[in-house]
C-alpha cells in the first residue's frame, strides 16, 4: 500500500464524472433516507486526505464524523486488523471468547477517568453503547427515568432517538418513542439569556430543579450528557455545569453517564473531554474514534454497576468483533506513540488563531468554540449587509460556506440545532501545512459568500 500524497489536488469539478456515474447508480438502489454530505466517491484515504474515484484529493476536516482520528489507513490499525482477519474473523465472544476483546477492555480501564475498578462491554455502534448504558443503569438502580439535555445527540435507534433532542432529521415521523425520557436545559453559554458568565450556575440550578420537580430524583436511573455536545453544535457546557450535575447524580444515587462517543479518544486534546473539569463518570460510552474506522463501541464503568445486569443480559452477535478489537488496539497504540492529545491541542491553537482573525473580518462568525480538534464556528446574521452581528442563526451561510469549501476540495461538516454551525474535525494526524491550507480555503469561501 502506497501512502497517499498529502496534498490537495483538483483534477475535475467536484463531484467529478466518475462520482456522478456512481451517484446515479446509488440513487436507484440505496434508500433515500441515507444521505451523504458530499456525493464524492472515495477511492482511498489516509492522513489528512481523501482521494476520490476521479483522482481529486480533498483535505479532510471531517474524519468520517470524528472517527478516523488516526487517519483512515493508519499503519498500526491496518497491520493489526489484517493479521486478525487472516487468523479468524469471528467466533462470537458469547460463544468462544478471544484475547483482543479482553485487551480492549483492559485498555479502556486504563485510559478512562478514575482509579476505581472498571469493567467494559463491547458493541458495534454508538447508539448500541448508549442503549446498553441505560440497560445497565436501570438494572443497577432499579429505577426507570433517564435524563438528557437540550441539544443532545445520542443516536438513531428507538431509545436513542428518544434521548436525542433534535426532531429533523433524526426523529420526524419515526415515533412513538421510548418512554421515561426527560430533557432538561444545558449550559449553552453563547445563547444563555443572562450571559455566558452566569450560565454554568444558572443552567445547572434550572436542570436540577426540573429533575426534582418534574421527575423526582429517586426515580432517575441515569443522567446522560456529552461533555462537549457534538451534533447539537459543539457546545461546551459552561464551566461549573458538569461538576454540578455530576455531584447531584452522586448525591442522589443516579448513574452519571458521559457520552464520549464523539468527544473521546484524544479528540479534544485529552483522552476524554470530561477530564477537563475533573469529572469521573460512573459510566462512559465510547465509539467513533476508538478503532480507526472499524465499527466498535463500548460501555465502561464502575465494576459494581457494570456487573448489575444478569449473565446473558448484555451482548450481541458481533459485539466486540475481533477485527474491530484489533483495529482499536492499533488505534490506541497510534494515539500513544504519536501523542495525538498533543497534536489535538496544537490543532486547536492553529485553528482558533486563524478563526479569531477571520472573525474580525467576517462578523457573521458569532462564536468560535470547542477544544482540541473538535472546533466549530456558529454563524449568525448581520443586521445589514455591512452591519454588526445579531444572534439570529444563519444556516444559509453555513450551507453556502460548506458548499464553497467542497468545491475547492476541503471537506467540512455542518451541525447544530439551528443548522448554523460549521464544524471542523480533522484527523489528528493531519499535517500543519494541510491544516493551514484548509483554513485558507475557508477564509476564501467567507470572502466569496
Ligand atoms: C455519533 C454519536 C452517537 C451514535 O453513534 P452511532 O455509532 O452513529 O450509533 C451517540 N452519541 C454521540 C455523542 C455521537 O456523537
XYZ file of C-alpha atoms and ligand atoms in Angstrom:
464
model
C 0.000 0.000 0.000
C 1.484 3.326 -1.046
C 0.850 6.329 1.156
C -1.424 8.976 -0.358
C 0.426 12.212 -1.150
C -0.597 14.725 1.497
C -1.654 17.458 -0.878
C -4.899 18.924 -2.145
C -5.368 18.313 -5.864
C -8.355 19.058 -8.051
C -8.364 17.441 -11.496
C -12.137 17.632 -12.196
C -15.102 19.602 -10.929
C -16.422 18.308 -7.577
C -18.087 15.825 -7.887
C -16.267 14.522 -10.965
C -17.720 12.385 -13.780
C -16.962 9.009 -12.163
C -18.522 10.101 -8.893
C -21.580 11.330 -10.758
C -21.903 7.984 -12.507
C -21.701 6.133 -9.187
C -24.158 8.566 -7.645
C -26.673 7.755 -10.388
C -26.282 4.015 -9.653
C -26.535 4.693 -5.931
C -29.699 6.708 -6.279
C -31.553 3.811 -7.889
C -30.619 1.200 -5.249
C -29.707 2.949 -1.969
C -32.545 4.129 0.270
C -33.213 7.841 0.008
C -33.218 8.221 3.796
C -29.469 7.555 3.847
C -27.867 10.846 2.880
C -24.317 11.914 2.024
C -22.772 15.289 2.815
C -20.884 15.281 -0.471
C -21.543 12.695 -3.214
C -17.869 12.207 -3.996
C -16.990 8.511 -4.051
C -13.887 7.561 -2.140
C -11.058 5.574 -3.708
C -8.654 5.724 -0.762
C -7.975 7.877 2.262
C -5.226 8.457 4.782
C -3.563 11.162 6.869
C -5.474 14.349 6.112
C -6.527 13.409 2.561
C -9.496 11.698 0.899
C -8.835 10.700 -2.718
C -11.907 10.215 -4.901
C -12.531 7.937 -7.880
C -11.749 10.803 -10.276
C -8.320 11.367 -8.729
C -9.222 14.516 -6.769
C -7.561 14.832 -3.371
C -9.618 16.613 -0.739
C -8.448 17.946 2.611
C -10.401 16.079 5.268
C -11.887 18.252 8.039
C -14.493 15.623 8.907
C -12.718 12.341 9.762
C -15.880 10.461 8.788
C -17.600 12.293 11.692
C -14.799 12.174 14.271
C -13.900 8.547 13.565
C -10.569 8.391 11.747
C -8.590 10.377 14.312
C -5.505 8.279 13.497
C -6.212 8.610 9.765
C -8.261 6.287 7.567
C -5.413 3.860 6.871
C -3.199 4.089 9.951
C -0.295 1.644 9.775
C -0.917 0.010 13.166
C -4.657 -0.335 12.524
C -4.107 -1.908 9.096
C -1.336 -4.203 10.377
C -3.218 -5.493 13.411
C -6.621 -5.775 11.732
C -5.110 -7.554 8.698
C -3.332 -10.081 10.911
C -6.549 -10.717 12.834
C -8.516 -11.041 9.593
C -6.173 -13.812 8.462
C -6.393 -15.643 11.825
C -10.179 -15.595 12.261
C -12.957 -13.111 11.501
C -15.474 -14.115 14.147
C -16.390 -16.680 16.735
C -18.855 -14.538 18.719
C -17.455 -13.550 22.105
C -20.601 -15.021 23.695
C -19.756 -18.435 22.160
C -15.956 -18.771 22.412
C -14.050 -15.685 23.614
C -10.714 -14.281 22.374
C -7.919 -12.151 23.775
C -8.464 -8.969 21.710
C -11.762 -8.216 23.455
C -10.099 -8.564 26.870
C -7.194 -6.371 25.776
C -9.578 -3.616 24.641
C -11.402 -3.802 27.997
C -8.034 -3.563 29.777
C -7.085 -0.512 27.694
C -10.458 1.141 28.446
C -9.993 0.503 32.178
C -6.558 2.116 31.988
C -7.484 5.134 29.853
C -10.894 6.219 31.170
C -11.042 8.630 34.141
C -10.926 7.370 37.732
C -8.812 4.763 39.516
C -11.705 2.584 40.710
C -12.212 -0.995 39.445
C -13.729 -0.821 35.947
C -15.335 -3.242 33.546
C -16.451 -2.899 29.928
C -18.897 -4.412 27.468
C -18.289 -4.004 23.728
C -20.822 -3.289 20.990
C -20.989 -2.278 17.309
C -22.233 1.289 17.288
C -22.504 4.325 19.470
C -26.285 4.078 19.710
C -25.982 0.497 20.893
C -23.499 1.546 23.574
C -25.860 4.273 24.831
C -28.805 1.842 24.895
C -26.750 -0.598 26.917
C -25.636 2.106 29.340
C -29.349 2.713 30.004
C -29.998 -1.028 30.480
C -27.097 -1.272 32.923
C -28.088 1.862 34.874
C -31.689 0.628 35.164
C -30.568 -2.826 36.322
C -28.247 -1.250 38.918
C -30.599 1.402 40.318
C -33.891 -0.490 39.782
C -35.241 2.876 38.574
C -36.557 3.824 35.140
C -36.245 7.516 34.328
C -33.438 8.774 32.103
C -32.445 12.450 31.986
C -30.885 14.005 28.884
C -30.229 17.581 27.777
C -31.333 20.154 25.234
C -29.216 19.922 22.052
C -28.062 16.402 22.990
C -27.485 13.687 20.397
C -27.281 10.005 21.282
C -28.182 8.036 18.143
C -30.896 6.840 15.790
C -32.312 3.641 17.335
C -35.690 3.887 19.031
C -34.429 4.536 22.548
C -31.609 6.811 21.399
C -33.983 8.787 19.147
C -35.979 9.459 22.295
C -32.764 10.607 24.006
C -31.825 12.838 21.065
C -33.078 16.412 21.175
C -33.466 17.474 17.550
C -36.555 16.491 15.559
C -35.389 16.992 11.952
C -33.859 14.879 10.556
C -33.444 12.370 13.357
C -36.947 11.773 14.730
C -39.581 13.268 12.467
C -42.265 10.688 11.675
C -40.415 7.832 13.407
C -42.325 7.772 16.706
C -43.683 6.621 19.071
C -40.547 6.949 21.138
C -39.408 5.095 24.237
C -40.978 6.349 27.478
C -39.363 7.615 30.691
C -37.000 10.004 28.908
C -36.843 13.583 30.233
C -34.982 16.556 28.757
C -33.614 19.462 30.795
C -31.635 22.651 29.945
C -27.917 22.617 29.182
C -25.410 25.434 29.792
C -25.150 26.854 26.249
C -23.101 29.943 27.090
C -23.394 31.753 23.763
C -27.192 31.651 23.870
C -27.822 31.870 27.618
C -30.222 34.786 28.248
C -28.228 36.309 31.123
C -24.815 35.764 29.503
C -22.081 33.167 29.493
C -20.614 34.097 32.929
C -23.778 33.142 34.800
C -24.632 30.245 32.571
C -22.979 27.303 34.372
C -24.535 28.038 37.756
C -27.957 29.108 36.447
C -28.364 26.275 33.968
C -27.355 23.590 36.469
C -29.756 25.016 39.054
C -32.568 25.010 36.478
C -31.792 21.477 35.326
C -31.658 20.151 38.883
C -34.852 21.958 39.861
C -36.611 20.490 36.860
C -35.412 16.961 37.705
C -36.586 17.321 41.308
C -39.936 18.857 40.462
C -40.902 17.023 37.282
C -39.409 13.543 37.783
C -38.202 13.145 41.362
C -34.519 12.341 41.840
C -35.407 8.962 43.372
C -36.944 7.857 40.090
C -33.911 8.663 37.968
C -31.701 5.767 36.837
C -29.266 7.758 34.704
C -28.254 11.235 33.620
C -26.610 11.103 30.181
C -24.603 14.001 28.791
C -21.991 14.653 26.137
C -19.145 16.553 27.880
C -18.855 18.534 24.638
C -22.142 18.308 22.729
C -21.464 17.079 19.189
C -24.325 17.139 16.676
C -26.038 19.853 18.770
C -23.329 22.340 17.768
C -20.043 21.612 19.589
C -21.420 23.216 22.724
C -19.019 23.145 25.664
C -21.267 23.323 28.723
C -20.285 26.497 30.609
C -17.787 25.898 33.430
C -19.318 24.556 36.595
C -22.275 22.921 34.871
C -20.881 19.397 34.513
C -19.447 19.229 38.051
C -22.783 20.409 39.500
C -24.760 17.812 37.564
C -22.258 15.043 38.399
C -22.441 15.973 42.099
C -26.254 15.964 42.005
C -26.169 12.486 40.454
C -23.781 11.268 43.123
C -25.863 12.713 45.973
C -28.994 11.018 44.664
C -27.750 7.570 43.663
C -28.144 8.361 39.948
C -25.734 6.797 37.437
C -23.848 9.635 35.702
C -23.117 8.652 32.095
C -20.666 10.618 29.955
C -21.430 10.035 26.274
C -17.912 10.473 24.863
C -18.709 8.824 21.554
C -17.716 11.957 19.626
C -15.516 13.766 22.174
C -13.451 10.796 23.378
C -10.106 9.278 22.365
C -7.881 12.367 22.093
C -10.364 14.371 20.035
C -10.415 17.294 22.483
C -6.739 17.068 23.426
C -7.426 14.773 26.384
C -8.237 11.076 26.360
C -11.764 12.058 27.392
C -13.372 15.507 27.403
C -14.822 15.070 30.905
C -11.254 15.173 32.284
C -11.246 18.919 31.567
C -13.215 19.637 34.752
C -12.006 16.560 36.619
C -15.274 14.652 36.172
C -15.182 10.919 36.893
C -18.298 9.453 35.275
C -19.906 6.271 36.599
C -20.265 5.007 33.042
C -18.691 6.248 29.841
C -19.818 5.392 26.320
C -17.259 5.351 23.504
C -17.294 4.547 19.783
C -16.305 6.734 16.784
C -12.572 7.404 17.373
C -11.936 4.150 19.216
C -10.940 1.811 16.386
C -9.515 3.798 13.453
C -12.683 3.380 11.383
C -13.694 -0.167 12.272
C -17.094 -0.497 13.924
C -16.665 -0.814 17.668
C -18.291 0.766 20.717
C -18.061 0.296 24.446
C -19.661 0.959 27.788
C -17.027 1.242 30.519
C -17.621 1.964 34.161
C -17.625 1.121 37.821
C -17.331 -2.650 38.203
C -20.286 -2.903 40.598
C -22.561 -1.018 38.184
C -21.342 -2.906 35.102
C -21.951 -6.218 36.909
C -25.546 -5.334 37.824
C -27.011 -6.847 34.655
C -27.626 -10.607 34.910
C -25.415 -13.028 32.932
C -26.621 -13.171 29.333
C -28.418 -9.825 29.688
C -25.828 -7.914 27.641
C -24.128 -8.691 24.354
C -24.893 -9.135 20.669
C -23.704 -11.382 17.854
C -20.967 -9.077 16.585
C -20.256 -7.009 19.702
C -16.505 -6.676 20.145
C -15.729 -8.298 16.787
C -12.094 -9.492 16.793
C -11.068 -7.470 13.718
C -12.606 -4.310 15.221
C -10.819 -5.026 18.526
C -7.512 -5.371 16.680
C -8.261 -2.045 14.998
C -8.889 -0.442 18.395
C -5.592 -1.733 19.763
C -3.822 -0.320 16.677
C -5.620 2.982 17.061
C -4.758 3.304 20.768
C -1.139 2.339 20.011
C -1.005 5.138 17.418
C -2.555 7.687 19.777
C 0.084 6.963 22.399
C 3.014 6.724 20.001
C 2.268 9.952 18.131
C 0.980 11.846 21.211
C -2.292 12.641 19.497
C -3.514 14.567 22.555
C -0.622 16.945 21.961
C -1.459 17.065 18.246
C -5.098 17.885 19.008
C -4.038 20.770 21.260
C -1.792 22.122 18.518
C -4.674 21.899 16.015
C -6.805 23.950 18.435
C -4.088 26.586 18.699
C -3.721 26.922 14.922
C -7.447 26.823 14.197
C -8.546 29.224 16.914
C -5.801 31.682 15.941
C -6.855 31.686 12.308
C -10.598 31.692 13.038
C -10.287 34.585 15.503
C -8.546 36.616 12.795
C -11.346 35.708 10.369
C -13.980 36.799 12.903
C -12.581 40.353 12.814
C -13.206 40.451 9.074
C -16.414 38.436 8.990
C -18.709 39.352 11.899
C -21.214 36.634 10.929
C -18.869 34.372 12.912
C -20.831 34.764 16.146
C -18.918 32.259 18.243
C -15.727 30.202 17.998
C -15.661 27.247 20.327
C -14.629 23.686 21.029
C -11.455 22.051 22.204
C -8.600 20.220 20.536
C -9.530 19.056 17.057
C -13.252 19.485 17.786
C -13.668 23.125 16.778
C -16.708 24.947 15.424
C -17.918 28.371 14.402
C -21.515 29.421 14.954
C -22.775 31.635 12.146
C -25.293 34.419 12.696
C -26.972 37.089 10.609
C -25.733 40.641 10.271
C -28.277 43.406 10.892
C -27.456 44.894 7.458
C -25.184 43.821 4.597
C -22.147 45.570 6.130
C -23.560 45.650 9.617
C -22.996 44.238 13.080
C -23.764 40.663 14.004
C -27.039 39.684 15.612
C -27.516 36.328 17.334
C -30.031 35.172 14.777
C -28.918 31.775 13.424
C -27.632 31.805 9.854
C -27.963 28.268 8.469
C -27.877 29.642 4.892
C -24.326 30.902 5.440
C -23.253 27.558 6.935
C -24.648 25.739 3.905
C -23.116 28.160 1.415
C -19.713 28.029 3.110
C -19.708 24.237 3.217
C -20.598 24.165 -0.476
C -17.875 26.649 -1.377
C -15.284 24.665 0.610
C -16.352 21.397 -1.019
C -15.986 22.900 -4.498
C -12.409 23.841 -3.575
C -11.552 20.405 -2.193
C -11.959 20.919 1.550
C -14.434 18.622 3.258
C -16.222 20.395 6.135
C -19.389 19.418 8.004
C -22.232 21.422 9.490
C -24.138 20.732 12.705
C -26.169 22.477 15.398
C -29.804 22.583 16.429
C -30.271 25.568 14.103
C -28.058 24.103 11.337
C -25.828 27.193 11.559
C -22.619 25.666 12.872
C -19.648 24.795 10.709
C -17.606 22.121 12.473
C -14.044 21.028 11.950
C -12.931 17.524 12.888
C -9.649 16.921 11.074
C -7.798 13.653 11.602
C -5.378 14.298 14.473
C -2.518 13.174 12.239
C -3.133 15.916 9.655
C -0.005 17.871 8.691
C 0.141 21.522 9.691
C 0.562 22.637 6.049
C -2.633 20.896 5.083
C -4.430 22.279 8.129
C -3.441 25.823 7.176
C -4.313 25.261 3.542
C -7.773 24.065 4.588
C -8.163 27.217 6.686
C -7.049 29.351 3.708
C -9.867 27.827 1.672
C -12.370 28.500 4.456
C -11.217 32.116 4.601
C -11.549 32.498 0.806
C -15.011 30.961 0.999
C -16.083 33.600 3.527
C -14.872 36.333 1.200
C -16.756 34.671 -1.642
C -20.161 34.352 0.022
C -22.415 9.569 16.792
C -22.891 9.622 18.168
C -23.720 8.619 18.712
C -24.244 7.480 17.883
O -23.212 6.677 17.384
P -23.518 5.687 16.139
O -22.254 4.878 16.028
O -23.783 6.544 14.967
O -24.695 4.874 16.533
C -24.086 8.722 20.033
N -23.645 9.733 20.806
C -22.844 10.696 20.329
C -22.375 11.777 21.242
C -22.456 10.691 18.992
O -21.688 11.679 18.503
